CSV table of C-alpha atoms in Angstrom, one decimal:
chain,number,residue,atom,x,y,z
A,9,UNK,CA,-53.5,-34.8,21.1
A,10,UNK,CA,-50.5,-37.2,21.0
A,11,UNK,CA,-49.4,-36.6,17.8
A,12,UNK,CA,-49.2,-32.3,18.4
A,13,UNK,CA,-47.4,-32.9,21.6
A,14,UNK,CA,-45.5,-35.4,19.8
A,15,UNK,CA,-44.5,-33.2,17.0
A,16,UNK,CA,-43.9,-30.4,19.2
A,17,UNK,CA,-42.0,-32.1,21.9
A,18,UNK,CA,-39.4,-33.6,17.8
A,19,UNK,CA,-39.4,-29.2,16.7
A,20,UNK,CA,-37.9,-28.2,20.1
A,21,UNK,CA,-35.4,-30.4,20.6
A,22,UNK,CA,-35.0,-29.9,16.5
A,23,UNK,CA,-34.0,-26.4,17.4
A,24,UNK,CA,-31.8,-27.0,20.9
A,25,UNK,CA,-29.8,-29.0,18.4
A,26,UNK,CA,-29.6,-26.2,16.5
A,27,UNK,CA,-29.1,-23.4,18.5
A,28,UNK,CA,-26.5,-25.6,19.7
A,29,UNK,CA,-24.5,-26.3,16.4
A,30,UNK,CA,-24.3,-22.2,14.8
A,31,UNK,CA,-23.3,-22.3,18.9
A,32,UNK,CA,-20.4,-24.3,19.3
A,33,UNK,CA,-19.3,-25.6,15.0
A,34,UNK,CA,-18.1,-23.6,13.5
A,35,UNK,CA,-18.8,-24.0,10.2
A,36,UNK,CA,-23.1,-24.2,10.8
A,37,UNK,CA,-21.4,-20.8,12.5
A,38,UNK,CA,-19.7,-19.1,9.5
A,39,UNK,CA,-23.1,-20.5,7.0
A,40,UNK,CA,-25.7,-19.2,8.8
A,41,UNK,CA,-24.2,-15.5,10.0
A,42,UNK,CA,-21.2,-15.0,7.7
A,43,UNK,CA,-22.9,-15.7,4.9
A,44,UNK,CA,-23.1,-12.2,2.6
A,45,UNK,CA,-26.1,-10.2,3.3
A,46,UNK,CA,-27.4,-7.6,0.3
A,47,UNK,CA,-23.9,-5.8,-1.0
A,48,UNK,CA,-21.9,-7.3,-0.5
A,49,UNK,CA,-19.4,-10.5,-1.5
A,50,UNK,CA,-17.5,-13.4,0.3
A,51,UNK,CA,-13.6,-13.7,-0.7
A,52,UNK,CA,-14.3,-17.4,-2.3
A,53,UNK,CA,-17.4,-15.2,-4.6
A,54,UNK,CA,-14.5,-12.3,-5.1
A,55,UNK,CA,-12.1,-14.8,-6.5
A,56,UNK,CA,-14.6,-16.1,-9.1
A,57,UNK,CA,-14.0,-13.1,-10.4
A,58,UNK,CA,-10.9,-13.0,-11.8
A,59,UNK,CA,-9.0,-10.4,-13.3
A,60,UNK,CA,-12.9,-8.8,-14.4
A,61,UNK,CA,-13.0,-7.7,-11.0
A,62,UNK,CA,-11.9,-3.7,-10.1
A,63,UNK,CA,-10.8,-3.8,-6.6
A,64,UNK,CA,-11.1,-0.2,-4.6
A,65,UNK,CA,-9.2,-0.1,-1.1
A,66,UNK,CA,-10.7,1.8,0.4
A,67,UNK,CA,-8.4,2.7,3.8
A,68,UNK,CA,-6.2,5.4,4.4
A,69,UNK,CA,-3.0,5.6,1.5
A,70,UNK,CA,-0.1,5.4,4.1
A,71,UNK,CA,-2.3,1.8,4.6
A,72,UNK,CA,-2.3,1.2,1.2
A,73,UNK,CA,1.0,1.8,0.3
A,74,UNK,CA,2.0,-0.3,3.8
A,75,UNK,CA,0.2,-3.6,1.1
A,76,UNK,CA,-3.3,-4.2,-1.4
A,77,UNK,CA,-4.5,-6.5,-3.3
A,78,UNK,CA,-3.2,-6.4,-7.0
A,79,UNK,CA,-4.0,-4.0,-9.0
A,80,UNK,CA,-6.7,-2.2,-6.5
A,81,UNK,CA,-7.1,1.4,-6.9
A,82,UNK,CA,-6.8,3.4,-3.9
A,83,UNK,CA,-10.8,5.7,-3.1
A,84,UNK,CA,-11.6,7.0,0.6
A,85,UNK,CA,-12.7,9.9,1.9
A,86,UNK,CA,-10.1,11.0,3.0
A,87,UNK,CA,-9.7,13.0,-0.9
A,88,UNK,CA,-13.1,11.3,-2.6
A,89,UNK,CA,-13.2,13.7,-5.2
A,90,UNK,CA,-9.9,13.7,-6.6
A,91,UNK,CA,-9.5,9.2,-6.2
A,92,UNK,CA,-12.9,9.0,-7.6
A,93,UNK,CA,-11.4,10.0,-10.7
A,94,UNK,CA,-8.9,6.8,-11.9
A,95,UNK,CA,-12.3,4.4,-10.4
A,96,UNK,CA,-14.8,6.4,-12.5
A,97,UNK,CA,-12.5,6.4,-15.8
A,98,UNK,CA,-11.9,2.6,-15.3
A,99,UNK,CA,-15.6,1.5,-14.4
A,100,UNK,CA,-17.3,0.0,-17.3
A,101,UNK,CA,-21.4,-0.7,-16.8
A,102,UNK,CA,-21.7,-4.2,-15.7
A,103,UNK,CA,-18.0,-4.6,-14.6
A,104,UNK,CA,-18.0,-6.1,-10.9
A,105,UNK,CA,-16.1,-3.7,-8.5
A,106,UNK,CA,-15.0,-5.3,-4.8
A,107,UNK,CA,-14.7,-2.7,-2.5
A,108,UNK,CA,-12.4,-3.5,0.7
A,109,UNK,CA,-11.1,-1.8,4.0
A,110,UNK,CA,-9.9,-3.6,7.7
A,111,UNK,CA,-11.7,-6.3,9.2
A,112,UNK,CA,-11.0,-4.1,12.9
A,113,UNK,CA,-14.5,-3.0,13.4
A,114,UNK,CA,-14.3,-0.7,9.9
A,115,UNK,CA,-17.2,1.2,7.6
A,116,UNK,CA,-15.0,2.5,4.9
A,117,UNK,CA,-15.3,-0.4,2.0
A,118,UNK,CA,-19.7,0.2,3.6
A,119,UNK,CA,-19.5,3.8,3.0
A,120,UNK,CA,-17.4,4.3,-0.5
A,121,UNK,CA,-20.1,0.9,-1.3
A,122,UNK,CA,-22.1,3.4,-1.0
A,123,UNK,CA,-21.5,6.2,-2.4
A,124,UNK,CA,-20.1,4.8,-5.7
A,125,UNK,CA,-23.9,3.2,-5.8
A,126,UNK,CA,-25.6,6.4,-4.6
A,127,UNK,CA,-23.6,10.1,-6.6
A,128,UNK,CA,-21.3,7.7,-8.7
A,129,UNK,CA,-23.9,5.5,-10.8
A,130,UNK,CA,-21.5,2.7,-10.5
A,131,UNK,CA,-24.5,0.0,-9.2
A,132,UNK,CA,-22.6,-3.4,-9.0
A,133,UNK,CA,-20.0,-2.4,-6.5
A,134,UNK,CA,-19.6,-5.1,-3.2
A,135,UNK,CA,-18.3,-4.6,0.0
A,136,UNK,CA,-15.6,-7.8,0.4
A,137,UNK,CA,-16.9,-10.0,3.2
A,138,UNK,CA,-13.5,-11.1,5.0
A,139,UNK,CA,-10.1,-10.1,4.4
A,140,UNK,CA,-8.9,-9.5,1.9
A,141,UNK,CA,-4.9,-10.5,2.5
A,142,UNK,CA,-6.6,-14.0,2.2
A,143,UNK,CA,-7.8,-12.2,-1.5
A,144,UNK,CA,-4.0,-13.9,-3.2
A,145,UNK,CA,-2.7,-13.3,-6.2
A,146,UNK,CA,-5.5,-12.8,-9.1
B,5,UNK,CA,-23.5,-24.3,57.2
B,6,UNK,CA,-19.5,-25.3,56.7
B,7,UNK,CA,-19.9,-24.5,52.8
B,8,UNK,CA,-22.3,-22.1,53.0
B,9,UNK,CA,-20.0,-19.5,54.6
B,10,UNK,CA,-17.3,-20.8,52.8
B,11,UNK,CA,-19.5,-19.6,49.8
B,12,UNK,CA,-20.0,-16.8,51.0
B,13,UNK,CA,-16.0,-15.8,51.7
B,14,UNK,CA,-15.4,-16.8,48.4
B,15,UNK,CA,-17.8,-14.9,46.3
B,16,UNK,CA,-16.1,-11.7,48.9
B,17,UNK,CA,-12.6,-12.5,48.4
B,18,UNK,CA,-13.9,-12.3,44.2
B,19,UNK,CA,-16.4,-9.0,44.8
B,20,UNK,CA,-13.0,-7.1,46.5
B,21,UNK,CA,-10.6,-8.4,44.5
B,22,UNK,CA,-12.1,-8.1,41.0
B,23,UNK,CA,-12.9,-4.1,42.7
B,24,UNK,CA,-9.0,-4.5,43.7
B,25,UNK,CA,-8.3,-5.1,39.7
B,26,UNK,CA,-10.9,-2.8,38.0
B,27,UNK,CA,-8.6,-1.3,36.9
B,28,UNK,CA,-9.7,2.3,34.5
B,29,UNK,CA,-13.4,3.4,34.9
B,30,UNK,CA,-13.9,5.4,32.5
B,31,UNK,CA,-17.0,8.2,32.5
B,32,UNK,CA,-18.1,8.5,28.8
B,33,UNK,CA,-17.4,5.5,26.2
B,34,UNK,CA,-18.9,6.7,24.3
B,35,UNK,CA,-18.3,10.3,22.6
B,36,UNK,CA,-20.7,12.2,19.4
B,37,UNK,CA,-19.2,15.2,17.5
B,38,UNK,CA,-21.3,17.2,16.1
B,39,UNK,CA,-20.2,18.5,13.1
B,40,UNK,CA,-21.4,20.2,9.7
B,41,UNK,CA,-19.6,20.3,6.8
B,42,UNK,CA,-17.8,23.8,7.1
B,43,UNK,CA,-16.0,21.4,9.8
B,44,UNK,CA,-12.8,20.1,9.6
B,45,UNK,CA,-13.5,18.1,12.4
B,46,UNK,CA,-13.6,17.7,15.6
B,47,UNK,CA,-12.7,16.6,19.1
B,48,UNK,CA,-14.1,13.9,21.2
B,49,UNK,CA,-12.5,13.7,25.1
B,50,UNK,CA,-12.6,10.5,27.3
B,51,UNK,CA,-12.1,10.6,30.4
B,52,UNK,CA,-11.7,7.8,33.4
B,53,UNK,CA,-11.1,7.3,36.3
B,54,UNK,CA,-7.5,4.0,37.3
B,55,UNK,CA,-10.5,3.2,40.6
B,56,UNK,CA,-8.4,-0.1,41.2
B,57,UNK,CA,-5.8,-0.8,43.7
B,58,UNK,CA,-2.7,-0.7,41.0
B,59,UNK,CA,-0.9,1.3,38.8
B,60,UNK,CA,-2.4,1.1,34.8
B,61,UNK,CA,-0.8,1.5,31.7
B,62,UNK,CA,-2.1,1.7,28.3
B,63,UNK,CA,-0.1,0.0,25.7
B,64,UNK,CA,-1.6,0.7,23.2
B,65,UNK,CA,-5.1,2.4,21.1
B,66,UNK,CA,-6.2,2.0,17.4
B,67,UNK,CA,-9.6,3.7,16.2
B,68,UNK,CA,-11.4,2.0,13.8
B,69,UNK,CA,-10.1,4.1,11.1
B,70,UNK,CA,-7.5,6.3,9.6
B,71,UNK,CA,-9.6,9.5,10.4
B,72,UNK,CA,-9.4,9.6,13.7
B,73,UNK,CA,-6.3,10.3,15.3
B,74,UNK,CA,-5.8,9.4,19.4
B,75,UNK,CA,-3.4,11.2,21.6
B,76,UNK,CA,-3.5,9.7,25.6
B,77,UNK,CA,-1.7,12.9,27.8
B,78,UNK,CA,0.7,9.2,29.4
B,79,UNK,CA,1.1,6.2,30.2
B,80,UNK,CA,0.9,5.3,33.2
B,81,UNK,CA,-1.5,6.2,36.3
B,82,UNK,CA,-1.7,5.8,40.1
B,83,UNK,CA,-4.8,4.6,41.8
B,84,UNK,CA,-7.0,7.1,41.8
B,85,UNK,CA,-5.3,9.1,39.5
B,86,UNK,CA,-8.4,10.9,36.5
B,87,UNK,CA,-7.2,11.0,33.1
B,88,UNK,CA,-8.4,11.8,29.4
B,89,UNK,CA,-7.7,10.5,26.2
B,90,UNK,CA,-8.0,12.8,23.5
B,91,UNK,CA,-9.4,12.3,19.8
B,92,UNK,CA,-9.7,14.2,16.3
B,93,UNK,CA,-11.6,13.7,14.0
B,94,UNK,CA,-11.1,14.5,11.1
B,95,UNK,CA,-14.7,15.3,8.0
B,96,UNK,CA,-12.2,14.9,5.4
B,97,UNK,CA,-14.6,14.5,1.9
B,98,UNK,CA,-17.6,12.3,4.6
B,99,UNK,CA,-20.4,13.0,5.3
B,100,UNK,CA,-23.4,11.2,7.2
B,101,UNK,CA,-23.4,9.4,10.1
B,102,UNK,CA,-19.4,7.5,11.1
B,103,UNK,CA,-20.0,5.2,14.8
B,104,UNK,CA,-16.0,4.7,15.6
B,105,UNK,CA,-14.8,1.9,17.7
B,106,UNK,CA,-11.6,3.2,19.7
B,107,UNK,CA,-9.6,-0.3,21.0
B,108,UNK,CA,-7.7,0.6,24.8
B,109,UNK,CA,-5.2,-2.1,25.2
B,110,UNK,CA,-4.4,-1.9,29.0
B,111,UNK,CA,-1.1,-3.5,31.0
B,112,UNK,CA,-2.9,-6.4,32.4
B,113,UNK,CA,-4.6,-7.8,29.5
B,114,UNK,CA,-7.5,-6.2,29.7
B,115,UNK,CA,-9.0,-4.3,26.5
B,116,UNK,CA,-11.9,-1.1,26.9
B,117,UNK,CA,-13.8,-0.6,23.9
B,118,UNK,CA,-14.8,3.4,22.7
B,119,UNK,CA,-16.8,4.7,20.9
B,120,UNK,CA,-16.6,7.9,18.6
B,121,UNK,CA,-20.5,8.8,16.7
B,122,UNK,CA,-19.1,11.6,13.8
B,123,UNK,CA,-22.9,13.4,12.6
B,124,UNK,CA,-21.8,15.5,9.8
B,125,UNK,CA,-25.0,17.7,8.8
B,126,UNK,CA,-23.9,18.2,4.9
B,127,UNK,CA,-24.2,21.7,4.2
B,128,UNK,CA,-25.3,21.7,0.2
B,129,UNK,CA,-27.9,19.4,-0.8
B,130,UNK,CA,-27.6,17.7,-5.0
B,131,UNK,CA,-29.7,16.3,-7.3
B,132,UNK,CA,-29.1,14.7,-8.9
B,133,UNK,CA,-24.7,13.3,-8.4
B,134,UNK,CA,-25.0,10.6,-11.8
B,135,UNK,CA,-26.1,12.2,-14.9
B,136,UNK,CA,-26.6,9.5,-18.7
B,137,UNK,CA,-26.9,10.6,-22.2
B,138,UNK,CA,-28.4,7.1,-22.8
B,139,UNK,CA,-27.0,5.8,-26.3
B,140,UNK,CA,-28.6,7.4,-29.8
B,141,UNK,CA,-30.4,10.3,-27.1
B,142,UNK,CA,-29.5,13.9,-28.5
B,143,UNK,CA,-26.1,15.2,-26.2
B,144,UNK,CA,-28.6,17.9,-24.7
B,145,UNK,CA,-27.5,19.9,-21.5
B,146,UNK,CA,-28.6,18.4,-18.2
B,147,UNK,CA,-28.7,20.8,-15.4
B,148,UNK,CA,-27.9,20.1,-11.6
B,149,UNK,CA,-29.9,22.5,-8.5
B,150,UNK,CA,-27.3,22.7,-5.4
B,151,UNK,CA,-29.4,24.6,-2.6
B,152,UNK,CA,-28.0,26.0,0.5
B,153,UNK,CA,-29.7,27.4,4.1
B,154,UNK,CA,-29.6,31.6,3.0
B,155,UNK,CA,-28.2,31.5,6.1
B,156,UNK,CA,-25.1,28.8,5.8
B,157,UNK,CA,-22.1,30.7,4.7
B,158,UNK,CA,-21.4,28.9,0.9
B,159,UNK,CA,-19.9,30.0,-1.9
B,160,UNK,CA,-18.6,27.9,-4.9
B,161,UNK,CA,-15.2,29.2,-5.6
B,162,UNK,CA,-14.5,26.4,-8.9
B,163,UNK,CA,-16.0,23.9,-11.1
B,164,UNK,CA,-13.9,21.4,-12.7
B,165,UNK,CA,-15.2,18.8,-15.4
B,166,UNK,CA,-12.1,16.3,-15.2
B,167,UNK,CA,-13.2,16.1,-19.4
B,168,UNK,CA,-12.8,18.1,-21.4
B,169,UNK,CA,-15.3,16.3,-23.5
B,170,UNK,CA,-17.5,16.9,-21.0
B,171,UNK,CA,-19.1,21.0,-20.5
B,172,UNK,CA,-19.7,22.8,-16.6
B,173,UNK,CA,-21.0,25.9,-16.6
B,174,UNK,CA,-22.2,27.9,-14.3
B,175,UNK,CA,-26.2,28.7,-14.2
B,176,UNK,CA,-27.2,32.5,-13.1
B,177,UNK,CA,-30.5,33.6,-12.5
B,178,UNK,CA,-32.5,31.1,-10.3
B,179,UNK,CA,-34.5,31.3,-8.2
B,180,UNK,CA,-33.4,29.9,-4.9
B,181,UNK,CA,-30.6,30.3,-2.5
B,182,UNK,CA,-27.7,27.7,-3.8
B,183,UNK,CA,-26.1,26.9,-7.8
B,184,UNK,CA,-26.6,25.2,-11.0
B,185,UNK,CA,-24.2,23.3,-12.5
B,186,UNK,CA,-25.3,23.1,-16.1
B,187,UNK,CA,-23.0,19.9,-18.1
B,188,UNK,CA,-23.4,18.8,-21.9
B,189,UNK,CA,-21.0,17.0,-24.0
B,190,UNK,CA,-19.4,18.9,-26.6
B,191,UNK,CA,-21.2,16.7,-29.5
B,192,UNK,CA,-23.9,14.5,-30.2
B,193,UNK,CA,-21.0,11.6,-31.7
B,194,UNK,CA,-18.9,12.2,-27.5
B,195,UNK,CA,-18.7,9.1,-25.4
B,196,UNK,CA,-17.8,7.7,-22.3
B,197,UNK,CA,-17.4,9.5,-18.6
B,198,UNK,CA,-16.1,13.0,-16.9
B,199,UNK,CA,-16.3,13.8,-12.9
B,200,UNK,CA,-17.4,17.3,-12.7
B,201,UNK,CA,-15.9,18.6,-9.5
B,202,UNK,CA,-17.7,21.7,-7.2
B,203,UNK,CA,-15.2,23.4,-5.0
B,204,UNK,CA,-17.3,26.1,-1.8
B,205,UNK,CA,-15.6,27.3,0.8
B,206,UNK,CA,-17.7,27.3,3.9
B,207,UNK,CA,-18.6,28.8,8.0
B,208,UNK,CA,-16.3,31.4,8.3
B,209,UNK,CA,-12.9,30.0,8.2
B,210,UNK,CA,-14.2,29.5,3.8
B,211,UNK,CA,-13.3,25.7,4.2
B,212,UNK,CA,-12.9,24.0,1.3
B,213,UNK,CA,-15.1,21.1,0.8
B,214,UNK,CA,-16.2,19.9,-2.5
B,215,UNK,CA,-19.0,18.1,-4.0
B,216,UNK,CA,-18.7,15.6,-7.3
B,217,UNK,CA,-20.7,15.5,-10.9
B,218,UNK,CA,-20.6,11.4,-12.5
B,219,UNK,CA,-21.6,12.4,-16.7
B,220,UNK,CA,-21.1,9.6,-19.1
B,221,UNK,CA,-21.9,9.6,-22.7
B,222,UNK,CA,-23.1,5.7,-23.6
């Protein structure tokens, strides 16, 4: 049974080291905790889509007018019906869609992406995980 | 014994000083707004008291959504003074549940975290919202049923198809409380998309509430 005890001890040490790594190493934390979930896309993945993607800005009109991802369309729930029209006119089946908002407790991009998938058949809509301002020129 | 007494004194001093510097104490840091789609919005009121020994200044209030606008009676509160922060949530074309964080930045560097939870009950249910005519399929009419309770005050006031290649019409003679919307591509050769907007008037204030359908002929 000695091998069993040693294996358990090794596993425990590995678990502690793993926990410490997540707690203190930002890179490990980024990999484990910031990995994109379902219907999410990272800034790097979104940038890799290039001009093929349709970008949707889910913030208020005032925020949009102050600055947005180059070529993005405004779509929010203040005026969903009217703002949806240019999005549907532009989108083609299969075209990737990246929805973003501010990072500060922002739920808007998630809501907009959900509604695009459920109500408009835009099944490629994903939420940007990260800062839209880091997207840069496309 | 001396270190223990010293430790106790230090602990007491720490607790006493933290109480003195406690600043704003919030009575209700989370407020639930129970709304329905006939309502333009609602107001959440967060009340507080300055239970510290020094005046507290509120420097900035930042809601996590453009849908919420906070207002404050004044920015500085004396020790023992009560106050309230109001946050107006606008329904707009939102539906479902929203959790809006509100960050209140205080002059002493502290930040209070408040939460407004708005639940919007939709009076109108409809299905499907997305209609597709696959390639090669005959461009026959497709119907969408809109349902609402007889006790809810809802009326369709307008129906518009953005793309004239898709005809949208209200059909009478259905046996439920609500409306029947029929979409028809105007010819077998039609391809493309349209957004169809159904406008309703809801509630005693006849609030305008819109619903969208997406029609796609491939």
